[in-house]
mmCIF file of C-alpha atoms in Angstrom:
data_model
loop_
_atom_site.group_PDB
_atom_site.id
_atom_site.type_symbol
_atom_site.label_atom_id
_atom_site.label_comp_id
_atom_site.label_asym_id
_atom_site.label_seq_id
_atom_site.Cartn_x
_atom_site.Cartn_y
_atom_site.Cartn_z
ATOM 1 C CA UNK I 1 13.371 5.321 37.944
ATOM 2 C CA UNK I 2 11.720 2.192 36.363
ATOM 3 C CA UNK I 3 14.762 1.615 34.063
ATOM 4 C CA UNK I 4 17.239 2.153 36.871
ATOM 5 C CA UNK I 5 15.533 -0.352 39.145
ATOM 6 C CA UNK I 6 15.346 -3.003 36.461
ATOM 7 C CA UNK I 7 18.953 -2.348 35.710
ATOM 8 C CA UNK I 8 19.943 -2.884 39.307
ATOM 9 C CA UNK I 9 17.594 -5.942 39.598
ATOM 10 C CA UNK I 10 18.530 -7.798 36.331
ATOM 11 C CA UNK I 11 22.113 -6.729 35.584
ATOM 12 C CA UNK I 12 23.931 -6.052 38.892
ATOM 13 C CA UNK I 13 27.005 -8.322 38.803
ATOM 14 C CA UNK I 14 29.328 -8.709 41.744
ATOM 15 C CA UNK I 15 32.989 -9.367 41.660
ATOM 16 C CA UNK I 16 34.692 -11.347 44.513
ATOM 17 C CA UNK I 17 35.200 -8.005 46.360
ATOM 18 C CA UNK I 18 31.435 -7.259 46.134
ATOM 19 C CA UNK I 19 31.738 -4.336 43.742
ATOM 20 C CA UNK I 20 29.621 -3.916 40.640
ATOM 21 C CA UNK I 21 31.607 -5.263 37.639
ATOM 22 C CA UNK I 22 29.917 -3.306 35.018
ATOM 23 C CA UNK I 23 26.897 -0.926 34.801
ATOM 24 C CA UNK I 24 25.207 -1.319 31.240
ATOM 25 C CA UNK I 25 22.805 1.076 29.848
ATOM 26 C CA UNK I 26 19.439 -0.558 29.781
ATOM 27 C CA UNK I 27 16.603 0.452 27.423
ATOM 28 C CA UNK I 28 13.047 -0.800 28.058
ATOM 29 C CA UNK I 29 10.112 0.621 26.326
ATOM 30 C CA UNK I 30 7.700 0.328 23.475
ATOM 31 C CA UNK I 31 4.420 1.572 22.074
ATOM 32 C CA UNK I 32 0.774 0.620 22.428
ATOM 33 C CA UNK I 33 -1.848 1.301 19.734
ATOM 34 C CA UNK I 34 -5.488 0.915 19.624
ATOM 35 C CA UNK I 35 -8.112 2.451 17.093
ATOM 36 C CA UNK I 36 -11.009 2.175 14.877
ATOM 37 C CA UNK I 37 -11.141 1.984 11.059
ATOM 38 C CA UNK I 38 -14.061 2.129 8.605
ATOM 39 C CA UNK I 39 -13.659 0.268 5.295
ATOM 40 C CA UNK I 40 -15.486 0.915 2.120
ATOM 41 C CA UNK I 41 -15.540 -1.980 -0.231
ATOM 42 C CA UNK I 42 -15.752 -1.427 -4.006
ATOM 43 C CA UNK I 43 -19.123 -2.166 -5.636
ATOM 44 C CA UNK I 44 -17.774 -5.169 -7.479
ATOM 45 C CA UNK I 45 -17.027 -7.055 -4.074
ATOM 46 C CA UNK I 46 -20.266 -5.876 -2.321
ATOM 47 C CA UNK I 47 -22.065 -9.052 -3.052
ATOM 48 C CA UNK I 48 -19.449 -11.277 -1.526
ATOM 49 C CA UNK I 49 -20.449 -11.723 2.132
ATOM 50 C CA UNK I 50 -16.556 -11.908 2.922
ATOM 51 C CA UNK I 51 -16.087 -8.322 1.932
ATOM 52 C CA UNK I 52 -18.529 -5.770 3.541
ATOM 53 C CA UNK I 53 -18.495 -2.192 4.577
ATOM 54 C CA UNK I 54 -17.919 -1.578 8.245
ATOM 55 C CA UNK I 55 -15.851 -0.850 11.293
ATOM 56 C CA UNK I 56 -12.954 -2.790 12.503
ATOM 57 C CA UNK I 57 -11.046 -2.550 15.985
ATOM 58 C CA UNK I 58 -7.378 -2.303 15.041
ATOM 59 C CA UNK I 59 -4.028 -2.428 16.892
ATOM 60 C CA UNK I 60 -1.429 -1.776 14.339
ATOM 61 C CA UNK I 61 1.641 -3.320 15.501
ATOM 62 C CA UNK I 62 2.096 -2.358 19.151
ATOM 63 C CA UNK I 63 5.512 -3.476 20.505
ATOM 64 C CA UNK I 64 7.605 -3.886 23.650
ATOM 65 C CA UNK I 65 11.355 -3.776 23.425
ATOM 66 C CA UNK I 66 14.275 -4.333 25.694
ATOM 67 C CA UNK I 67 17.967 -3.679 25.127
ATOM 68 C CA UNK I 68 21.203 -2.955 26.603
ATOM 69 C CA UNK I 69 24.567 -1.606 25.547
ATOM 70 C CA UNK I 70 28.053 -2.022 27.280
ATOM 71 C CA UNK I 71 31.112 0.111 26.483
ATOM 72 C CA UNK I 72 34.037 -2.478 26.468
ATOM 73 C CA UNK I 73 36.726 0.206 25.992
ATOM 74 C CA UNK I 74 37.071 3.493 24.458
ATOM 75 C CA UNK I 75 36.462 2.407 20.865
ATOM 76 C CA UNK I 76 34.135 -0.572 21.203
ATOM 77 C CA UNK I 77 30.605 -1.400 22.538
ATOM 78 C CA UNK I 78 28.521 -4.479 22.768
ATOM 79 C CA UNK I 79 24.711 -4.344 22.719
ATOM 80 C CA UNK I 80 21.607 -6.374 22.177
ATOM 81 C CA UNK I 81 17.946 -5.721 21.567
ATOM 82 C CA UNK I 82 14.624 -7.719 21.374
ATOM 83 C CA UNK I 83 11.583 -6.087 19.814
ATOM 84 C CA UNK I 84 8.238 -8.102 20.251
ATOM 85 C CA UNK I 85 5.190 -7.393 18.297
ATOM 86 C CA UNK I 86 1.891 -7.307 20.152
ATOM 87 C CA UNK I 87 -1.719 -7.243 18.549
ATOM 88 C CA UNK I 88 -3.383 -5.296 21.134
ATOM 89 C CA UNK I 89 -6.877 -5.814 19.741
ATOM 90 C CA UNK I 90 -6.408 -9.604 19.607
ATOM 91 C CA UNK I 91 -4.367 -9.973 22.736
ATOM 92 C CA UNK I 92 -1.596 -12.149 20.875
ATOM 93 C CA UNK I 93 2.137 -12.010 20.375
ATOM 94 C CA UNK I 94 3.254 -12.855 16.876
ATOM 95 C CA UNK I 95 5.489 -15.775 16.232
ATOM 96 C CA UNK I 96 8.505 -15.720 13.879
ATOM 97 C CA UNK I 97 8.256 -19.071 12.028
ATOM 98 C CA UNK I 98 7.062 -17.212 8.733
ATOM 99 C CA UNK I 99 8.534 -14.126 7.316
ATOM 100 C CA UNK I 100 6.000 -11.370 7.657
ATOM 101 C CA UNK I 101 6.132 -7.808 8.377
ATOM 102 C CA UNK I 102 5.027 -8.227 12.007
ATOM 103 C CA UNK I 103 7.485 -10.873 13.100
ATOM 104 C CA UNK I 104 9.788 -10.005 15.911
ATOM 105 C CA UNK I 105 13.325 -8.331 15.682
ATOM 106 C CA UNK I 106 16.114 -9.896 17.977
ATOM 107 C CA UNK I 107 19.761 -9.348 17.477
ATOM 108 C CA UNK I 108 23.242 -8.847 19.209
ATOM 109 C CA UNK I 109 25.816 -6.528 18.051
ATOM 110 C CA UNK I 110 29.299 -5.201 18.388
ATOM 111 C CA UNK I 111 30.614 -1.573 17.493
ATOM 112 C CA UNK I 112 34.306 -0.831 16.999
ATOM 113 C CA UNK I 113 34.974 2.900 16.088
ATOM 114 C CA UNK I 114 33.247 3.303 12.557
ATOM 115 C CA UNK I 115 32.412 -0.463 12.156
ATOM 116 C CA UNK I 116 29.282 -2.177 13.342
ATOM 117 C CA UNK I 117 28.147 -5.763 12.979
ATOM 118 C CA UNK I 118 24.862 -7.497 14.002
ATOM 119 C CA UNK I 119 23.696 -11.023 13.942
ATOM 120 C CA UNK I 120 20.006 -12.413 14.395
ATOM 121 C CA UNK I 121 16.784 -10.960 12.910
ATOM 122 C CA UNK I 122 17.010 -7.383 11.932
ATOM 123 C CA UNK I 123 15.906 -4.811 9.282
ATOM 124 C CA UNK I 124 17.569 -5.561 5.998
ATOM 125 C CA UNK I 125 20.211 -3.293 4.255
ATOM 126 C CA UNK I 126 17.611 -2.563 1.313
ATOM 127 C CA UNK I 127 14.957 -1.520 3.804
ATOM 128 C CA UNK I 128 17.364 0.602 5.819
ATOM 129 C CA UNK I 129 18.501 2.598 2.805
ATOM 130 C CA UNK I 130 15.414 2.347 0.382
ATOM 131 C CA UNK I 131 12.287 0.744 1.875
ATOM 132 C CA UNK I 132 12.074 3.270 5.033
ATOM 133 C CA UNK I 133 11.027 6.101 2.581
ATOM 134 C CA UNK I 134 7.991 3.983 1.449
ATOM 135 C CA UNK I 135 7.066 2.927 5.048
ATOM 136 C CA UNK I 136 5.117 5.931 6.169
ATOM 137 C CA UNK I 137 1.596 4.559 6.804
ATOM 138 C CA UNK I 138 0.276 4.456 10.318
ATOM 139 C CA UNK I 139 -2.552 1.915 9.735
ATOM 140 C CA UNK I 140 -3.227 0.659 6.213
ATOM 141 C CA UNK I 141 -1.358 1.878 3.245
ATOM 142 C CA UNK I 142 -0.195 0.205 0.105
ATOM 143 C CA UNK I 143 3.703 -0.402 -0.250
ATOM 144 C CA UNK I 144 5.469 -0.168 -3.679
ATOM 145 C CA UNK I 145 8.968 -1.064 -2.102
ATOM 146 C CA UNK I 146 9.389 -4.714 -3.272
ATOM 147 C CA UNK I 147 12.400 -6.164 -1.487
ATOM 148 C CA UNK I 148 12.658 -7.642 2.033
ATOM 149 C CA UNK I 149 11.876 -5.764 5.100
ATOM 150 C CA UNK I 150 13.338 -8.075 7.584
ATOM 151 C CA UNK I 151 15.901 -10.874 7.337
ATOM 152 C CA UNK I 152 16.309 -13.816 9.875
ATOM 153 C CA UNK I 153 19.412 -15.992 10.698
ATOM 154 C CA UNK I 154 21.513 -13.029 9.288
ATOM 155 C CA UNK I 155 24.592 -11.127 9.660
ATOM 156 C CA UNK I 156 24.506 -7.326 8.958
ATOM 157 C CA UNK I 157 27.506 -5.080 8.759
ATOM 158 C CA UNK I 158 28.051 -1.278 8.190
ATOM 159 C CA UNK I 159 31.054 1.073 7.921
ATOM 160 C CA UNK I 160 30.813 4.751 8.375
ATOM 161 C CA UNK I 161 33.098 7.058 6.191
ATOM 162 C CA UNK I 162 32.259 10.546 7.034
ATOM 163 C CA UNK I 163 28.747 11.186 5.612
ATOM 164 C CA UNK I 164 28.748 7.943 3.682
ATOM 165 C CA UNK I 165 27.701 4.518 5.157
ATOM 166 C CA UNK I 166 28.399 1.436 3.363
ATOM 167 C CA UNK I 167 26.373 -1.740 4.235
ATOM 168 C CA UNK I 168 25.964 -5.488 3.585
ATOM 169 C CA UNK I 169 23.858 -8.325 4.853
ATOM 170 C CA UNK I 170 23.986 -12.115 4.402
ATOM 171 C CA UNK I 171 21.309 -14.418 5.194
ATOM 172 C CA UNK I 172 21.717 -18.264 5.534
ATOM 173 C CA UNK I 173 18.786 -20.667 6.577
ATOM 174 C CA UNK I 174 20.065 -24.147 5.776
ATOM 175 C CA UNK I 175 17.232 -25.728 7.570
ATOM 176 C CA UNK I 176 14.590 -24.439 5.230
ATOM 177 C CA UNK I 177 11.449 -26.447 6.100
ATOM 178 C CA UNK I 178 10.500 -25.328 9.617
ATOM 179 C CA UNK I 179 12.813 -22.622 10.657
ATOM 180 C CA UNK I 180 14.151 -21.161 7.414
ATOM 181 C CA UNK I 181 13.096 -18.067 5.341
ATOM 182 C CA UNK I 182 10.434 -19.988 3.474
ATOM 183 C CA UNK I 183 8.375 -20.522 6.709
ATOM 184 C CA UNK I 184 6.475 -23.766 7.717
ATOM 185 C CA UNK I 185 5.739 -24.713 4.126
ATOM 186 C CA UNK I 186 9.214 -24.004 2.839
ATOM 187 C CA UNK I 187 10.982 -26.873 0.839
ATOM 188 C CA UNK I 188 14.451 -25.587 0.397
ATOM 189 C CA UNK I 189 17.198 -23.451 2.020
ATOM 190 C CA UNK I 190 17.843 -19.808 1.237
ATOM 191 C CA UNK I 191 21.262 -17.900 0.861
ATOM 192 C CA UNK I 192 20.837 -14.190 0.157
ATOM 193 C CA UNK I 193 22.934 -11.166 0.240
ATOM 194 C CA UNK I 194 22.527 -7.413 0.014
ATOM 195 C CA UNK I 195 24.929 -4.595 -0.582
ATOM 196 C CA UNK I 196 24.109 -0.838 -0.294
ATOM 197 C CA UNK I 197 25.314 2.628 0.511
ATOM 198 C CA UNK I 198 23.663 5.637 2.187
ATOM 199 C CA UNK I 199 24.843 9.302 2.042
ATOM 200 C CA UNK I 200 23.476 11.642 4.646
ATOM 201 C CA UNK I 201 24.568 15.282 5.018
ATOM 202 C CA UNK I 202 22.983 18.554 5.944
ATOM 203 C CA UNK I 203 19.439 18.434 4.391
ATOM 204 C CA UNK I 204 20.087 15.495 2.020
ATOM 205 C CA UNK I 205 19.699 11.744 2.357
ATOM 206 C CA UNK I 206 20.090 9.198 -0.562
ATOM 207 C CA UNK I 207 20.507 5.464 -0.269
ATOM 208 C CA UNK I 208 20.990 2.668 -2.939
ATOM 209 C CA UNK I 209 20.653 -0.982 -2.538
ATOM 210 C CA UNK I 210 20.899 -4.345 -4.285
ATOM 211 C CA UNK I 211 19.574 -7.705 -2.916
ATOM 212 C CA UNK I 212 19.717 -11.149 -4.561
ATOM 213 C CA UNK I 213 19.234 -14.867 -3.797
ATOM 214 C CA UNK I 214 21.849 -17.609 -4.890
ATOM 215 C CA UNK I 215 20.305 -20.829 -3.446
ATOM 216 C CA UNK I 216 17.619 -21.540 -6.007
ATOM 217 C CA UNK I 217 14.937 -21.290 -3.306
ATOM 218 C CA UNK I 218 11.328 -20.613 -4.420
ATOM 219 C CA UNK I 219 9.068 -18.088 -2.573
ATOM 220 C CA UNK I 220 5.451 -19.005 -1.867
ATOM 221 C CA UNK I 221 2.194 -17.339 -0.469
ATOM 222 C CA UNK I 222 3.410 -17.510 3.072
ATOM 223 C CA UNK I 223 6.535 -15.399 2.376
ATOM 224 C CA UNK I 224 4.423 -12.172 2.499
ATOM 225 C CA UNK I 225 7.364 -10.246 3.834
ATOM 226 C CA UNK I 226 8.056 -8.923 0.252
ATOM 227 C CA UNK I 227 6.963 -9.296 -3.288
ATOM 228 C CA UNK I 228 10.405 -10.316 -4.135
ATOM 229 C CA UNK I 229 10.056 -13.488 -2.202
ATOM 230 C CA UNK I 230 6.683 -14.317 -3.982
ATOM 231 C CA UNK I 231 8.092 -13.679 -7.660
ATOM 232 C CA UNK I 232 9.983 -15.835 -10.030
ATOM 233 C CA UNK I 233 12.114 -14.888 -13.039
ATOM 234 C CA UNK I 234 12.316 -16.840 -16.317
ATOM 235 C CA UNK I 235 14.965 -19.283 -14.824
ATOM 236 C CA UNK I 236 12.517 -20.225 -12.084
ATOM 237 C CA UNK I 237 14.623 -18.272 -9.277
ATOM 238 C CA UNK I 238 13.679 -15.307 -7.101
ATOM 239 C CA UNK I 239 14.553 -12.305 -9.027
ATOM 240 C CA UNK I 240 17.197 -9.835 -7.859
ATOM 241 C CA UNK I 241 16.268 -6.387 -6.724
ATOM 242 C CA UNK I 242 17.830 -2.956 -6.645
ATOM 243 C CA UNK I 243 16.441 0.411 -5.417
ATOM 244 C CA UNK I 244 17.162 4.022 -4.663
ATOM 245 C CA UNK I 245 15.573 6.128 -2.177
ATOM 246 C CA UNK I 246 16.197 9.586 -0.578
ATOM 247 C CA UNK I 247 14.807 12.655 1.204
ATOM 248 C CA UNK I 248 15.281 16.439 1.152
ATOM 249 C CA UNK I 249 14.549 18.405 4.421
ATOM 250 C CA UNK I 250 13.713 21.834 3.357
ATOM 251 C CA UNK I 251 12.891 22.861 7.030
ATOM 252 C CA UNK I 252 14.987 21.367 9.703
ATOM 253 C CA UNK I 253 13.155 23.113 12.557
ATOM 254 C CA UNK I 254 9.869 21.418 11.493
ATOM 255 C CA UNK I 255 11.140 18.346 9.750
ATOM 256 C CA UNK I 256 9.253 19.217 6.697
ATOM 257 C CA UNK I 257 10.722 17.168 3.668
ATOM 258 C CA UNK I 258 10.234 15.730 0.350
ATOM 259 C CA UNK I 259 10.941 11.979 0.021
ATOM 260 C CA UNK I 260 10.656 9.123 -2.402
ATOM 261 C CA UNK I 261 11.965 5.760 -3.491
ATOM 262 C CA UNK I 262 12.330 3.778 -6.723
ATOM 263 C CA UNK I 263 12.423 -0.069 -6.780
ATOM 264 C CA UNK I 264 13.169 -2.290 -9.624
ATOM 265 C CA UNK I 265 12.573 -6.148 -9.471
ATOM 266 C CA UNK I 266 14.025 -8.061 -12.363
ATOM 267 C CA UNK I 267 10.999 -10.407 -12.799
ATOM 268 C CA UNK I 268 11.508 -11.598 -16.473
ATOM 269 C CA UNK I 269 8.157 -12.768 -18.197
ATOM 270 C CA UNK I 270 7.503 -15.884 -16.306
ATOM 271 C CA UNK I 271 3.763 -15.998 -15.989
ATOM 272 C CA UNK I 272 3.551 -18.878 -13.478
ATOM 273 C CA UNK I 273 4.293 -16.588 -10.526
ATOM 274 C CA UNK I 274 4.341 -12.707 -10.686
ATOM 275 C CA UNK I 275 6.291 -12.449 -13.853
ATOM 276 C CA UNK I 276 5.761 -9.399 -16.311
ATOM 277 C CA UNK I 277 3.173 -11.645 -18.276
ATOM 278 C CA UNK I 278 1.297 -12.658 -15.050
ATOM 279 C CA UNK I 279 -1.918 -10.787 -14.586
ATOM 280 C CA UNK I 280 -4.430 -10.091 -11.859
ATOM 281 C CA UNK I 281 -7.955 -9.729 -12.632
ATOM 282 C CA UNK I 282 -10.569 -7.917 -10.454
ATOM 283 C CA UNK I 283 -14.007 -7.480 -12.161
ATOM 284 C CA UNK I 284 -13.271 -5.685 -15.512
ATOM 285 C CA UNK I 285 -9.900 -4.465 -14.458
ATOM 286 C CA UNK I 286 -6.901 -6.442 -15.571
ATOM 287 C CA UNK I 287 -3.440 -5.494 -14.361
ATOM 288 C CA UNK I 288 -0.020 -6.954 -15.388
ATOM 289 C CA UNK I 289 3.029 -7.175 -13.153
ATOM 290 C CA UNK I 290 5.799 -4.928 -13.945
ATOM 291 C CA UNK I 291 9.305 -4.603 -12.795
ATOM 292 C CA UNK I 292 9.450 -1.056 -11.369
ATOM 293 C CA UNK I 293 7.478 0.778 -8.581
ATOM 294 C CA UNK I 294 7.838 4.045 -6.805
ATOM 295 C CA UNK I 295 6.707 6.518 -4.224
ATOM 296 C CA UNK I 296 6.749 10.259 -3.971
ATOM 297 C CA UNK I 297 5.666 12.191 -0.842
ATOM 298 C CA UNK I 298 5.849 15.268 1.329
ATOM 299 C CA UNK I 299 5.759 15.879 5.030
ATOM 300 C CA UNK I 300 4.513 19.102 6.215
ATOM 301 C CA UNK I 301 4.577 19.501 10.014
ATOM 302 C CA UNK I 302 2.540 16.467 11.213
ATOM 303 C CA UNK I 303 0.889 15.595 7.955
ATOM 304 C CA UNK I 304 2.111 13.296 5.342
ATOM 305 C CA UNK I 305 0.912 12.941 1.725
ATOM 306 C CA UNK I 306 2.160 10.085 -0.409
ATOM 307 C CA UNK I 307 1.421 8.783 -3.931
ATOM 308 C CA UNK I 308 2.488 5.156 -4.803
ATOM 309 C CA UNK I 309 2.596 3.326 -7.984
ATOM 310 C CA UNK I 310 2.966 -0.426 -7.381
ATOM 311 C CA UNK I 311 4.382 -3.442 -9.098
ATOM 312 C CA UNK I 312 1.242 -3.889 -11.243
ATOM 313 C CA UNK I 313 0.331 -1.437 -13.981
ATOM 314 C CA UNK I 314 -1.479 1.854 -13.416
ATOM 315 C CA UNK I 315 -4.415 0.136 -11.702
ATOM 316 C CA UNK I 316 -2.065 -0.459 -8.692
ATOM 317 C CA UNK I 317 -1.650 3.233 -7.538
ATOM 318 C CA UNK I 318 -2.625 4.608 -4.235
ATOM 319 C CA UNK I 319 -2.906 7.859 -2.427
ATOM 320 C CA UNK I 320 -2.310 8.083 1.359
ATOM 321 C CA UNK I 321 -2.811 11.020 3.765
ATOM 322 C CA UNK I 322 -2.176 10.798 7.537
ATOM 323 C CA UNK I 323 -1.786 13.239 10.436
ATOM 324 C CA UNK I 324 -0.708 12.900 14.146
ATOM 325 C CA UNK I 325 -1.020 15.222 16.957
ATOM 326 C CA UNK I 326 0.608 14.918 20.442
ATOM 327 C CA UNK I 327 -2.537 15.432 22.845
ATOM 328 C CA UNK I 328 -0.470 14.790 25.958
ATOM 329 C CA UNK I 329 3.057 13.744 26.786
ATOM 330 C CA UNK I 330 3.914 10.558 24.766
ATOM 331 C CA UNK I 331 0.073 10.291 23.659
ATOM 332 C CA UNK I 332 -0.697 10.841 20.090
ATOM 333 C CA UNK I 333 -3.944 10.883 18.204
ATOM 334 C CA UNK I 334 -3.463 9.725 14.619
ATOM 335 C CA UNK I 335 -5.788 9.886 11.615
ATOM 336 C CA UNK I 336 -5.311 8.375 8.194
ATOM 337 C CA UNK I 337 -7.134 7.850 4.977
ATOM 338 C CA UNK I 338 -6.034 5.359 2.262
ATOM 339 C CA UNK I 339 -7.485 5.397 -1.326
ATOM 340 C CA UNK I 340 -5.996 2.481 -3.312
ATOM 341 C CA UNK I 341 -6.939 1.865 -6.884
ATOM 342 C CA UNK I 342 -8.693 -1.471 -7.780
ATOM 343 C CA UNK I 343 -5.563 -3.657 -8.062
ATOM 344 C CA UNK I 344 -3.396 -2.092 -5.296
ATOM 345 C CA UNK I 345 -2.946 -5.161 -3.003
ATOM 346 C CA UNK I 346 -0.483 -4.785 -0.021
ATOM 347 C CA UNK I 347 2.178 -7.305 0.347
ATOM 348 C CA UNK I 348 3.023 -6.434 4.084
ATOM 349 C CA UNK I 349 -0.050 -4.515 5.177
ATOM 350 C CA UNK I 350 -0.921 -5.328 8.805
ATOM 351 C CA UNK I 351 -3.841 -7.391 7.779
ATOM 352 C CA UNK I 352 -2.386 -8.753 4.489
ATOM 353 C CA UNK I 353 -5.563 -7.950 2.395
ATOM 354 C CA UNK I 354 -5.878 -9.325 -1.173
ATOM 355 C CA UNK I 355 -8.115 -6.655 -2.535
ATOM 356 C CA UNK I 356 -8.085 -2.874 -2.596
ATOM 357 C CA UNK I 357 -10.382 -1.201 0.227
ATOM 358 C CA UNK I 358 -10.741 2.647 0.908
ATOM 359 C CA UNK I 359 -10.025 3.051 4.627
ATOM 360 C CA UNK I 360 -10.712 5.775 7.119
ATOM 361 C CA UNK I 361 -9.106 5.303 10.499
ATOM 362 C CA UNK I 362 -8.279 6.855 13.844
ATOM 363 C CA UNK I 363 -6.159 5.582 16.646
ATOM 364 C CA UNK I 364 -4.250 6.440 19.713
ATOM 365 C CA UNK I 365 -0.565 5.656 20.175
ATOM 366 C CA UNK I 366 1.213 5.768 23.662
ATOM 367 C CA UNK I 367 4.954 5.633 23.737
ATOM 368 C CA UNK I 368 6.433 4.422 27.134
#
């Protein structure tokens, strides 16, 4: 009833004869999440007042979305969607001047038969085909997928051939300083491109993707969208990325499946910024950046168990377990525990932490 009323109010368009010219399908909804987390700080940081054991009220990327689609003829459809991220605990809405995991999605698109094209700010091809298999954490959760999750000022296109989907995206941010991919402190424009393919049939999904930058732009600490944007290879450029991911659903009725992904970031040995000779030291533990990272996991009913090995050495691994239960219609109770090793820092975690913290959390999610 609510959606129909909004459709009539916002999108009713009269012709000269007083008849509705079109009746698009309107989609309004979102999620709200609020919870409680207890963090256990490793002993080596306990003396630092900035890092203390304790509770934290968390909101975990609540969002509100609005979208609509309109059939233009038998073969083509036009559509748009806006997704706004809201921090329920803080009462704030995120801006999009810097590239981070929580910034907003907004795009318009056109579909003709098996071809689809979008422009705006959307999930990247590497994320759609590889990174999504890494992104299973509810609340915390270290990520080992190392390429971009979201692209801005971009065009993305896909073409479906039976069970195979081919995809590409191009990102062009000539303005650089204020509105470009670099964020507010950026000094140069970015031109990036990605290509990929995904095969999905019966119980099997598998995707591959490649992502590269050609403008010579340099990432910085503000570009926390991905490890790729914070790394330089030997020639001083953002390194190219490729990855492969997939899932095997062994019980379609329950959705039980095995999943995983492997990411490779061709860093080189530039030690100035995240090259393979660059190190991160925490106490007695020293880790060196590496090119490859991976996840393996299993989903059993409403429980997920995932092991991650990140883009540092063996000191950057992590174990994640979460579970959700629908306690009422559209209302979910979720629990999660995350055990990162001492060097497992999360590049697009909801709070962008720089140290590994064991976390125990519970929240409620309502879908409307």
